[in-house]
CSV table of C-alpha atoms and ligand atoms in Angstrom, one decimal:
chain,number,residue,atom,x,y,z
A,1,MET,CA,43.3,26.1,13.5
A,2,ILE,CA,40.0,25.3,14.8
A,3,PHE,CA,37.1,25.6,12.3
A,4,ASP,CA,33.7,26.9,13.4
A,5,THR,CA,32.0,24.1,11.5
A,6,ALA,CA,33.1,20.8,9.9
A,7,VAL,CA,30.6,19.2,7.7
A,8,ILE,CA,31.1,15.5,6.9
A,9,GLY,CA,29.8,14.6,3.5
A,10,ALA,CA,29.5,16.7,0.3
A,11,GLY,CA,26.2,15.2,-0.8
A,12,ALA,CA,22.8,16.9,-1.0
A,13,ALA,CA,22.6,17.7,2.8
A,14,GLY,CA,26.2,18.6,3.2
A,15,LEU,CA,26.5,20.9,0.2
A,16,PHE,CA,23.1,22.6,1.0
A,17,ALA,CA,24.4,23.3,4.5
A,18,GLY,CA,27.7,24.6,3.1
A,19,ALA,CA,25.8,26.9,0.8
A,20,CYS,CA,23.6,28.2,3.6
A,21,LEU,CA,26.6,28.7,5.9
A,22,ALA,CA,28.5,30.5,3.0
A,23,GLU,CA,25.9,33.2,2.9
A,24,SER,CA,26.9,34.2,6.3
A,25,SER,CA,30.0,36.3,5.9
A,26,ALA,CA,31.2,35.0,9.3
A,27,ALA,CA,31.5,31.5,7.7
A,28,SER,CA,34.3,32.5,5.4
A,29,GLY,CA,37.5,30.5,6.2
A,30,LYS,CA,35.7,29.0,9.1
A,31,THR,CA,33.8,26.1,7.6
A,32,ILE,CA,35.1,23.0,5.9
A,33,ILE,CA,33.3,20.1,4.2
A,34,LEU,CA,35.1,16.9,4.3
A,35,GLU,CA,34.2,14.5,1.5
A,36,LYS,CA,35.6,11.0,1.1
A,37,GLY,CA,35.0,10.8,-2.7
A,38,THR,CA,37.0,12.4,-5.4
A,39,ARG,CA,34.3,14.9,-6.2
A,40,PRO,CA,31.2,16.2,-4.4
A,41,GLY,CA,27.5,15.4,-5.0
A,42,ARG,CA,27.8,12.1,-6.9
A,43,LYS,CA,24.3,10.9,-5.8
A,44,LEU,CA,22.9,14.3,-6.6
A,45,LEU,CA,23.9,13.8,-10.2
A,46,MET,CA,22.1,10.5,-10.3
A,47,ALA,CA,18.9,11.8,-8.7
A,48,GLY,CA,15.8,11.7,-11.0
A,49,SER,CA,17.9,9.9,-13.7
A,50,GLY,CA,20.2,12.9,-13.9
A,51,GLN,CA,17.3,15.4,-14.1
A,52,CYS,CA,17.2,15.9,-10.2
A,53,ASN,CA,13.7,15.8,-8.8
A,54,LEU,CA,14.4,18.3,-6.1
A,55,THR,CA,11.1,18.2,-4.2
A,56,HIS,CA,7.3,17.8,-4.8
A,57,SER,CA,4.9,20.6,-5.2
A,58,GLY,CA,2.1,19.0,-3.2
A,59,ASP,CA,0.5,20.4,0.0
A,60,MET,CA,2.9,20.2,3.0
A,61,LYS,CA,0.1,18.6,4.9
A,62,ASP,CA,0.4,15.7,2.6
A,63,PHE,CA,4.2,15.4,2.9
A,64,VAL,CA,4.4,13.5,6.2
A,65,SER,CA,2.5,10.6,4.7
A,66,HIS,CA,5.4,10.0,2.2
A,67,TYR,CA,8.0,9.1,4.9
A,68,GLY,CA,6.6,5.8,6.3
A,69,PRO,CA,6.1,5.5,10.1
A,70,ASN,CA,8.7,8.3,10.9
A,71,GLY,CA,6.8,11.0,8.8
A,72,LYS,CA,4.9,12.5,11.7
A,73,LYS,CA,8.1,12.9,13.7
A,74,ILE,CA,9.7,15.2,11.1
A,75,ARG,CA,6.6,17.3,10.4
A,76,SER,CA,8.2,20.4,12.1
A,77,VAL,CA,11.5,19.9,10.3
A,78,LEU,CA,9.6,19.9,6.9
A,79,TYR,CA,7.4,22.8,7.8
A,80,GLN,CA,10.3,25.1,8.8
A,81,PHE,CA,11.9,24.7,5.4
A,82,SER,CA,9.1,23.7,3.2
A,83,ASN,CA,8.9,22.7,-0.6
A,84,GLU,CA,8.1,26.4,-1.3
A,85,ARG,CA,11.3,27.5,0.4
A,86,VAL,CA,13.4,24.9,-1.5
A,87,ILE,CA,11.8,26.2,-4.8
A,88,SER,CA,12.6,29.8,-3.8
A,89,PHE,CA,16.1,29.0,-2.7
A,90,PHE,CA,17.0,27.6,-6.0
A,91,GLU,CA,15.1,30.1,-8.3
A,92,GLU,CA,16.4,33.2,-6.3
A,93,ARG,CA,20.0,31.9,-7.0
A,94,GLY,CA,19.6,31.5,-10.8
A,95,CYS,CA,18.2,28.0,-11.2
A,96,PRO,CA,14.7,28.2,-12.5
A,97,LEU,CA,12.5,25.2,-11.7
A,98,THR,CA,9.5,23.6,-13.3
A,99,VAL,CA,6.7,21.5,-11.9
A,100,ARG,CA,5.7,18.4,-13.9
A,101,SER,CA,2.1,17.3,-14.2
A,102,ASP,CA,2.6,14.6,-11.5
A,103,GLY,CA,3.8,17.5,-9.0
A,104,LYS,CA,7.5,16.6,-9.2
A,105,VAL,CA,9.8,19.6,-9.2
A,106,PHE,CA,12.8,19.7,-11.5
A,107,PRO,CA,15.3,22.4,-12.6
A,108,ARG,CA,13.9,23.8,-15.9
A,109,SER,CA,17.0,22.6,-17.6
A,110,PHE,CA,16.4,19.0,-16.4
A,111,GLN,CA,20.1,18.8,-15.5
A,112,GLY,CA,21.1,17.8,-12.1
A,113,SER,CA,24.5,19.2,-12.8
A,114,GLN,CA,23.0,22.7,-12.6
A,115,VAL,CA,21.8,22.1,-9.1
A,116,LEU,CA,25.1,20.6,-8.0
A,117,ASN,CA,27.1,23.5,-9.6
A,118,LEU,CA,25.0,26.0,-7.8
A,119,LEU,CA,25.5,24.5,-4.5
A,120,VAL,CA,29.2,23.9,-5.0
A,121,GLN,CA,29.7,27.5,-6.2
A,122,SER,CA,27.8,28.9,-3.4
A,123,CYS,CA,30.0,27.1,-1.0
A,124,LEU,CA,33.3,28.2,-2.7
A,125,ASN,CA,32.1,31.7,-3.2
A,126,GLY,CA,31.3,32.1,0.4
A,127,GLY,CA,34.8,30.8,1.5
A,128,VAL,CA,33.7,27.4,2.6
A,129,GLU,CA,36.6,24.9,2.0
A,130,LEU,CA,35.7,21.8,0.2
A,131,ARG,CA,38.2,19.0,0.8
A,132,CYS,CA,37.7,15.9,-1.3
A,133,GLN,CA,39.4,12.4,-1.0
A,134,CYS,CA,39.2,12.9,2.7
A,135,PRO,CA,37.4,10.0,4.3
A,136,VAL,CA,36.6,10.6,8.1
A,137,LEU,CA,38.0,7.8,10.0
A,138,SER,CA,37.5,8.9,13.5
A,139,LEU,CA,35.5,11.5,15.4
A,140,GLU,CA,36.2,12.4,19.0
A,141,LYS,CA,34.9,15.1,21.2
A,142,LEU,CA,37.7,16.8,23.2
A,143,GLY,CA,37.2,18.6,26.6
A,144,ARG,CA,38.6,22.1,27.0
A,145,GLU,CA,41.8,20.9,28.5
A,146,GLN,CA,42.4,18.2,25.8
A,147,ALA,CA,41.5,20.9,23.1
A,148,GLY,CA,43.8,23.4,24.7
A,149,SER,CA,41.1,26.1,24.1
A,150,PRO,CA,38.5,27.8,26.1
A,151,GLU,CA,35.8,25.7,24.5
A,152,SER,CA,35.5,21.9,23.8
A,153,CYS,CA,35.8,20.8,20.2
A,154,PHE,CA,35.9,17.9,17.8
A,155,ARG,CA,39.0,16.2,16.5
A,156,ILE,CA,38.2,14.5,13.1
A,157,THR,CA,40.9,12.1,11.7
A,158,CYS,CA,40.9,11.8,8.0
A,159,GLY,CA,42.2,9.0,5.8
A,160,ASP,CA,45.6,10.6,5.1
A,161,GLY,CA,46.2,10.8,8.9
A,162,SER,CA,45.6,14.5,9.1
A,163,ALA,CA,43.4,16.0,11.9
A,164,VAL,CA,40.8,18.6,11.5
A,165,PHE,CA,39.5,20.5,14.6
A,166,ALA,CA,36.0,22.0,14.7
A,167,ARG,CA,33.7,23.5,17.3
A,168,ARG,CA,30.7,22.0,15.7
A,169,VAL,CA,30.2,19.1,13.3
A,170,LEU,CA,27.4,18.4,10.9
A,171,ALA,CA,27.3,14.7,10.1
A,172,ALA,CA,25.7,14.6,6.5
A,173,SER,CA,27.3,11.4,5.4
A,174,GLY,CA,24.2,9.7,4.0
A,175,GLY,CA,23.1,6.1,4.4
A,176,CYS,CA,24.3,2.9,2.7
A,177,SER,CA,22.6,2.9,-0.6
A,178,TYR,CA,24.6,3.0,-3.8
A,179,PRO,CA,27.8,2.7,-1.9
A,180,SER,CA,29.8,3.3,-5.0
A,181,THR,CA,28.9,7.0,-4.6
A,182,GLY,CA,30.7,7.1,-1.3
A,183,SER,CA,27.6,6.7,0.9
A,184,ASP,CA,28.6,3.4,2.6
A,185,GLY,CA,27.5,3.8,6.2
A,186,SER,CA,31.1,4.3,7.2
A,187,LEU,CA,30.2,7.0,9.7
A,188,PHE,CA,27.6,5.0,11.6
A,189,PRO,CA,30.1,3.2,13.9
A,190,LEU,CA,31.7,6.5,14.8
A,191,LEU,CA,28.3,8.0,15.6
A,192,ARG,CA,27.5,5.0,17.7
A,193,ASP,CA,30.8,5.4,19.7
A,194,LEU,CA,29.7,8.9,20.4
A,195,GLY,CA,26.5,7.5,22.1
A,196,LEU,CA,23.9,7.9,19.2
A,197,GLU,CA,21.6,5.0,18.7
A,198,ILE,CA,21.7,3.6,15.1
A,199,VAL,CA,18.6,1.8,13.8
A,200,LEU,CA,19.8,-1.1,11.6
A,201,PRO,CA,20.2,0.3,8.0
A,202,ARG,CA,18.1,-1.6,5.4
A,203,PRO,CA,17.7,-0.9,1.7
A,204,ALA,CA,14.6,1.0,0.8
A,205,LEU,CA,13.1,2.4,-2.5
A,206,VAL,CA,14.4,-0.9,-3.8
A,207,PRO,CA,13.0,-3.5,-6.3
A,208,LEU,CA,11.6,-6.6,-4.8
A,209,TYR,CA,12.6,-10.1,-5.7
A,210,VAL,CA,9.8,-12.8,-5.5
A,211,GLU,CA,9.9,-16.5,-5.6
A,212,ARG,CA,9.3,-18.1,-9.1
A,213,TYR,CA,9.3,-14.7,-10.8
A,214,PRO,CA,7.5,-15.3,-14.2
A,215,TYR,CA,8.0,-12.0,-16.1
A,216,GLY,CA,11.8,-11.9,-16.8
A,217,GLU,CA,11.0,-12.1,-20.6
A,218,LEU,CA,8.8,-9.2,-20.3
A,219,SER,CA,11.5,-6.9,-18.9
A,220,GLY,CA,10.9,-3.2,-19.5
A,221,ILE,CA,7.0,-3.6,-19.6
A,222,SER,CA,5.2,-1.2,-17.4
A,223,PHE,CA,1.7,-0.6,-16.1
A,224,SER,CA,0.4,2.8,-15.2
A,225,PRO,CA,-1.0,2.3,-12.8
A,226,ALA,CA,-1.2,-0.9,-11.0
A,227,ALA,CA,-2.5,-1.6,-7.5
A,228,VAL,CA,-0.2,-3.5,-5.2
A,229,ILE,CA,-0.9,-4.9,-1.7
A,230,LEU,CA,1.7,-6.2,0.7
A,231,SER,CA,0.4,-8.7,3.2
A,232,ASP,CA,1.6,-10.9,6.0
A,233,GLY,CA,2.5,-14.4,4.4
A,234,LYS,CA,0.8,-16.4,7.3
A,235,THR,CA,-2.1,-14.3,8.4
A,236,GLY,CA,-2.9,-12.5,5.2
A,237,LYS,CA,-3.2,-9.3,7.1
A,238,LYS,CA,-2.6,-6.1,4.8
A,239,MET,CA,0.7,-4.4,5.7
A,240,ALA,CA,0.7,-1.7,3.1
A,241,GLU,CA,-0.8,-0.8,-0.3
A,242,ASN,CA,0.1,1.5,-3.2
A,243,GLN,CA,-1.3,2.5,-6.6
A,244,ASP,CA,1.3,3.8,-9.0
A,245,ASP,CA,3.4,2.7,-12.0
A,246,LEU,CA,4.7,-0.9,-11.9
A,247,LEU,CA,7.7,-2.2,-13.9
A,248,PHE,CA,8.8,-5.8,-14.8
A,249,THR,CA,12.6,-6.1,-14.9
A,250,HIS,CA,14.7,-9.1,-15.8
A,251,ARG,CA,14.8,-10.5,-12.3
A,252,CYS,CA,12.3,-8.7,-10.2
A,253,LEU,CA,9.3,-6.2,-9.7
A,254,SER,CA,10.1,-2.6,-9.7
A,255,GLY,CA,8.6,0.9,-10.5
A,256,PRO,CA,7.2,3.4,-7.9
A,257,ALA,CA,4.3,1.1,-6.9
A,258,ILE,CA,6.9,-1.4,-5.6
A,259,LEU,CA,9.6,0.9,-4.6
A,260,ASN,CA,7.4,2.9,-2.3
A,261,LEU,CA,6.3,-0.3,-0.5
A,262,SER,CA,9.7,-1.8,-0.2
A,263,ARG,CA,10.5,-0.2,3.2
A,264,HIS,CA,7.8,-2.6,4.7
A,265,ALA,CA,8.8,-5.7,2.8
A,266,ARG,CA,10.3,-8.8,4.4
A,267,PRO,CA,10.9,-12.3,3.0
A,268,GLY,CA,7.9,-14.5,3.3
A,269,GLN,CA,5.4,-11.8,2.8
A,270,ARG,CA,2.8,-11.8,-0.1
A,271,ILE,CA,2.7,-9.2,-2.8
A,272,THR,CA,-0.6,-9.1,-4.8
A,273,VAL,CA,-0.9,-7.1,-7.9
A,274,CYS,CA,-4.0,-5.9,-9.8
A,275,TYR,CA,-3.2,-4.8,-13.3
A,276,LEU,CA,-6.7,-3.5,-13.7
A,277,PRO,CA,-7.1,-1.2,-10.7
A,278,GLY,CA,-10.8,-0.6,-9.8
A,279,LEU,CA,-11.9,-3.9,-11.1
A,280,SER,CA,-12.4,-7.0,-8.8
A,281,ARG,CA,-11.7,-10.6,-9.8
A,282,GLY,CA,-15.5,-11.1,-10.1
A,283,ASP,CA,-15.9,-8.1,-12.4
A,284,VAL,CA,-13.3,-9.3,-14.7
A,285,GLU,CA,-14.5,-12.9,-14.8
A,286,ARG,CA,-17.9,-11.7,-15.6
A,287,MET,CA,-16.5,-9.4,-18.4
A,288,LEU,CA,-14.6,-12.3,-19.9
A,289,ARG,CA,-17.5,-14.8,-19.8
A,290,GLU,CA,-20.0,-12.2,-21.3
A,291,ALA,CA,-17.6,-11.3,-24.1
A,292,ALA,CA,-16.8,-14.9,-24.9
A,293,LEU,CA,-20.5,-15.9,-25.1
A,294,GLY,CA,-21.5,-12.7,-26.9
A,295,SER,CA,-20.0,-10.4,-29.6
A,296,GLU,CA,-16.5,-11.8,-29.1
A,297,ARG,CA,-17.3,-15.5,-29.5
A,298,GLN,CA,-15.7,-16.0,-32.9
A,299,ARG,CA,-12.4,-14.2,-31.9
A,300,GLN,CA,-9.4,-15.8,-30.7
A,301,LEU,CA,-9.0,-15.6,-26.9
A,302,LEU,CA,-5.9,-13.4,-27.1
A,303,SER,CA,-7.5,-10.9,-29.5
A,304,MET,CA,-10.6,-10.8,-27.3
A,305,LEU,CA,-8.4,-10.0,-24.3
A,306,CYS,CA,-6.5,-7.2,-26.2
A,307,GLY,CA,-9.8,-5.7,-27.2
A,308,LEU,CA,-11.3,-5.8,-23.7
A,309,PHE,CA,-8.1,-4.5,-22.0
A,310,PRO,CA,-6.4,-2.2,-24.4
A,311,VAL,CA,-4.2,-0.7,-21.7
A,312,LEU,CA,-2.5,-4.0,-21.1
A,313,PRO,CA,0.4,-5.0,-23.4
A,314,ARG,CA,-0.3,-8.0,-25.8
A,315,ARG,CA,2.8,-9.8,-24.8
A,316,PHE,CA,1.7,-9.7,-21.2
A,317,LEU,CA,-1.7,-11.0,-22.0
A,318,GLU,CA,-0.2,-13.8,-24.1
A,319,LEU,CA,2.1,-14.9,-21.2
A,320,LEU,CA,-0.9,-14.6,-18.8
A,321,CYS,CA,-2.9,-17.0,-21.1
A,322,THR,CA,0.0,-19.5,-20.7
A,323,ARG,CA,0.1,-19.1,-17.0
A,324,ALA,CA,-3.7,-19.6,-16.8
A,325,GLU,CA,-3.5,-22.7,-19.0
A,326,ALA,CA,-5.8,-21.0,-21.5
A,327,ALA,CA,-5.1,-21.5,-25.3
A,328,ALA,CA,-4.5,-18.0,-26.6
A,329,ASP,CA,-5.3,-19.0,-30.2
A,330,ARG,CA,-8.4,-20.9,-29.5
A,331,ARG,CA,-11.9,-19.3,-30.1
A,332,ALA,CA,-13.1,-17.4,-27.1
A,333,ALA,CA,-16.3,-19.3,-27.0
A,334,GLU,CA,-14.4,-22.6,-26.7
A,335,THR,CA,-12.4,-21.4,-23.7
A,336,PRO,CA,-13.4,-23.3,-20.5
A,337,GLY,CA,-15.0,-21.3,-17.6
A,338,ALA,CA,-12.2,-22.5,-15.3
A,339,ALA,CA,-9.6,-20.8,-17.6
A,340,PHE,CA,-11.6,-17.5,-17.4
A,341,ARG,CA,-11.6,-17.8,-13.6
A,342,ARG,CA,-7.7,-18.3,-13.6
A,343,LEU,CA,-7.2,-15.4,-16.0
A,344,ALA,CA,-9.4,-13.1,-13.9
A,345,ALA,CA,-7.4,-14.1,-10.8
A,346,LEU,CA,-4.1,-13.3,-12.5
A,347,LEU,CA,-5.3,-10.1,-13.8
A,348,THR,CA,-6.6,-8.7,-10.6
A,349,GLU,CA,-4.8,-10.8,-7.8
A,350,ASP,CA,-1.5,-11.9,-9.3
A,351,SER,CA,0.2,-13.1,-6.2
A,352,PHE,CA,3.9,-13.7,-5.3
A,353,THR,CA,6.0,-14.6,-2.1
A,354,VAL,CA,8.6,-11.9,-1.4
A,355,SER,CA,12.1,-13.6,-1.4
A,356,GLY,CA,13.8,-10.4,-0.5
A,357,PRO,CA,14.3,-6.8,-1.2
A,358,GLY,CA,17.2,-5.9,-3.5
A,359,ARG,CA,20.6,-5.0,-2.1
A,360,PHE,CA,22.0,-1.6,-1.1
A,361,SER,CA,23.6,-1.4,-4.5
A,362,GLU,CA,20.1,-1.3,-6.0
A,363,ALA,CA,18.4,0.9,-3.3
A,364,MET,CA,17.7,4.6,-3.9
A,365,VAL,CA,17.7,5.2,-0.1
A,366,THR,CA,18.3,3.7,3.2
A,367,SER,CA,15.7,3.0,5.9
A,368,GLY,CA,17.3,3.1,9.3
A,369,GLY,CA,20.3,5.2,10.4
A,370,VAL,CA,20.6,7.6,13.3
A,371,ALA,CA,17.4,7.1,15.5
A,372,LEU,CA,15.3,10.2,15.5
A,373,SER,CA,15.0,9.8,19.2
A,374,ALA,CA,18.8,10.5,19.5
A,375,VAL,CA,18.2,14.0,18.0
A,376,ASP,CA,16.5,17.1,19.1
A,377,LEU,CA,14.3,17.7,16.0
A,378,LYS,CA,14.0,21.4,16.8
A,379,THR,CA,17.7,21.9,16.3
A,380,MET,CA,19.0,18.7,14.6
A,381,GLU,CA,21.6,18.5,17.5
A,382,SER,CA,22.5,15.2,18.9
A,383,LYS,CA,21.2,14.7,22.5
A,384,ALA,CA,24.1,12.5,23.6
A,385,CYS,CA,26.9,14.6,22.1
A,386,PRO,CA,26.2,18.4,22.1
A,387,GLY,CA,27.8,20.3,19.2
A,388,LEU,CA,27.2,17.4,16.8
A,389,TYR,CA,24.4,17.9,14.3
A,390,LEU,CA,22.8,15.5,11.8
A,391,ALA,CA,21.0,16.1,8.4
A,392,GLY,CA,19.9,14.1,5.5
A,393,GLU,CA,19.8,10.3,4.9
A,394,VAL,CA,22.3,9.6,7.7
A,395,LEU,CA,19.0,9.9,9.9
A,396,ASP,CA,16.3,7.2,10.1
A,397,VAL,CA,14.1,8.9,7.5
A,398,ASP,CA,13.3,7.5,4.1
A,399,GLY,CA,10.8,9.1,1.8
A,400,ASP,CA,8.8,7.9,-1.2
A,401,THR,CA,9.9,8.6,-4.8
A,402,GLY,CA,8.8,12.1,-6.0
A,403,GLY,CA,11.5,14.5,-4.4
A,404,TYR,CA,10.7,13.7,-0.8
A,405,ASN,CA,14.2,12.5,0.1
A,406,LEU,CA,16.0,15.5,-1.3
A,407,GLN,CA,13.4,17.7,0.4
A,408,PHE,CA,14.2,16.1,3.7
A,409,ALA,CA,18.0,16.5,3.0
A,410,PHE,CA,17.5,20.2,2.4
A,411,SER,CA,15.0,20.8,5.2
A,412,SER,CA,17.1,19.1,7.8
A,413,ALA,CA,20.4,20.8,6.6
A,414,TRP,CA,18.8,24.2,6.8
A,415,LEU,CA,17.5,23.6,10.3
A,416,ALA,CA,20.9,22.3,11.4
A,417,VAL,CA,22.7,25.3,10.1
A,418,ARG,CA,20.2,27.7,11.6
A,419,SER,CA,20.8,26.1,14.9
A,420,LEU,CA,24.5,25.7,14.8
A,421,ALA,CA,25.0,29.2,13.4
A,422,ALA,CA,22.7,30.8,15.8
A,423,ALA,CA,25.6,32.7,17.4
A,424,LEU,CA,26.6,34.1,14.0
A,425,PRO,CA,25.5,37.7,13.4
A,426,ASP,CA,24.4,37.4,9.7
A,427,GLU,CA,20.7,37.0,9.1
A,428,ALA,CA,21.2,34.8,5.9
A,429,VAL,CA,21.2,31.6,7.8
A,430,ARG,CA,18.4,32.4,10.2
B,1,FAD,C1,19.8,6.5,-8.3
B,1,FAD,C2,19.1,7.5,-7.3
B,1,FAD,C3,18.2,8.4,-7.7
B,1,FAD,C4,17.6,9.3,-6.8
B,1,FAD,N1,16.7,10.2,-7.2
B,1,FAD,C5,16.2,11.0,-6.3
B,1,FAD,C6,15.2,12.0,-6.7
B,1,FAD,O1,15.0,12.2,-7.9
B,1,FAD,N2,14.7,12.8,-5.8
B,1,FAD,C7,14.9,12.7,-4.4
B,1,FAD,O2,14.3,13.3,-3.5
B,1,FAD,N3,15.8,11.7,-4.0
B,1,FAD,C8,16.5,10.9,-4.9
B,1,FAD,N4,17.3,10.0,-4.4
B,1,FAD,C9,17.7,10.0,-3.0
B,1,FAD,C10,18.6,11.1,-2.7
B,1,FAD,O3,19.6,11.3,-3.7
B,1,FAD,C11,19.3,10.9,-1.3
B,1,FAD,O4,18.2,10.8,-0.3
B,1,FAD,C12,20.0,12.2,-1.0
B,1,FAD,O5,21.2,12.3,-1.9
B,1,FAD,C13,20.6,12.1,0.5
B,1,FAD,O6,21.5,13.2,0.6
B,1,FAD,P1,22.6,13.1,1.8
B,1,FAD,O7,23.3,14.4,1.6
B,1,FAD,O8,21.9,12.8,3.1
B,1,FAD,O9,23.5,11.9,1.4
B,1,FAD,P2,24.4,11.6,0.1
B,1,FAD,O10,23.8,12.4,-1.0
B,1,FAD,O11,24.4,10.1,0.1
B,1,FAD,O12,25.7,12.2,0.5
B,1,FAD,C14,26.5,11.7,1.5
B,1,FAD,C15,28.0,12.1,1.2
B,1,FAD,O13,28.8,11.7,2.3
B,1,FAD,C16,30.0,11.2,2.0
B,1,FAD,N5,30.6,10.4,3.0
B,1,FAD,C17,30.0,9.2,3.5
B,1,FAD,N6,30.8,8.7,4.5
B,1,FAD,C18,31.8,9.6,4.7
B,1,FAD,C19,33.0,9.6,5.5
B,1,FAD,N7,33.2,8.7,6.4
B,1,FAD,N8,33.9,10.6,5.4
B,1,FAD,C20,33.6,11.6,4.4
B,1,FAD,N9,32.6,11.6,3.6
B,1,FAD,C21,31.6,10.6,3.7
B,1,FAD,C22,29.7,10.4,0.7
B,1,FAD,O14,30.7,10.2,-0.2
B,1,FAD,C23,28.5,11.3,0.1
B,1,FAD,O15,29.1,12.2,-0.9
B,1,FAD,C24,18.0,9.1,-5.3
B,1,FAD,C25,18.9,8.2,-5.0
B,1,FAD,C26,19.5,7.4,-6.0
B,1,FAD,C27,20.6,6.4,-5.4
């Protein structure tokens, strides 16, 4: 039997594509999803800490700025299946959504399993075959003679040695992040053999490790927000900046402010953190000196700092005093001016050398993958290998935290389905 469509990967993109295909009656019995894991959508269940942040409610004009340098290239993909269409898709199929005050969109139940069940059920109800424990080991395009049919087709060899034949293939195998979920980059060599350029995959949305990290004992403390600048270690040139929540972990810096910068980070670069966004080093030094010479002169230095900066945790300020060689228990008026200068520098320009981003096992997404230049972004079809389509994180697209990655998975999957199903009569996938 030759399937019309074989989808490789039952993640967000693959299942969404399956659900769209399932709504075309012509898909019944003619579409198969091949998934290497024992069950579909494992990463979807982890998304948003199990709550599944499906998309963001912001203006679509703003979306492209959330995908790094490749954002502009995928504008039309996002516009054709926008955040509003994602929201309607789920709500119309019985999964009401809610928009949080920060614009992130979740199922109203805050259960990622509801999203996963909806997609899986849509596939199964529409006659899409979902075959798990079926890792794709090889992917070949057969000419008409080899295929023994009037059209060319693909031969897909699975882990158990069985072969699946399909007229069109949608590669939705994800990137390399969280390989324990099945997304381990195993399809990249097969896609390269079919002539597609692969941009070196690297961890993104990942915590950053810095040399001589001082905040291990403050693990769990967060700042909302902090301003973070990433700059060249030699020239000091600014590479990227971000203002968002920052989190200290046992071994590294994390939180959205760091994760969203991580796609740019390389060892040797500098990270500078301002824990008091909007205030300069000079502003803070002045505030400290004025307080210590005025109304706060009799207080201990640490109490004065807590009073001046109530948004900052006491334990953090205490450690900062140690780092600035300022006696926390000494009267503010007795603190030397040089100690105020050091404290102001740490509060507004706490600077670290990046030793490296975290590994794929810590990265929420992958930067790199199939080069966008290898794909016709009007159809999501490979230029080198007609009949092969791509969607989701397998492509060289990585978005910020906030629902941007699932939005791209859905938008690209929808566009791929619309293109590969163009010959089908049903309007549901158009
Ligand atoms: C912890 C965590 C939290 C996240 N939270 C969010 C969030 O809240 N919002 C958001 O927008 N994004 C979030 N993301 C990112 C988002 O989950 C991914 O970008 C998205 O799942 C990508 O979808 P995909 O279908 O392209 O790939 P995946 O979801 O990775 O699915 C790929 C599938 O392909 C299968 N596969 C791989 N290779 C083969 C092969 N050779 N043969 C057969 N099958 C194969 C894999 O087993 C997997 O099931 C999060 C990611 C992580 C890790």
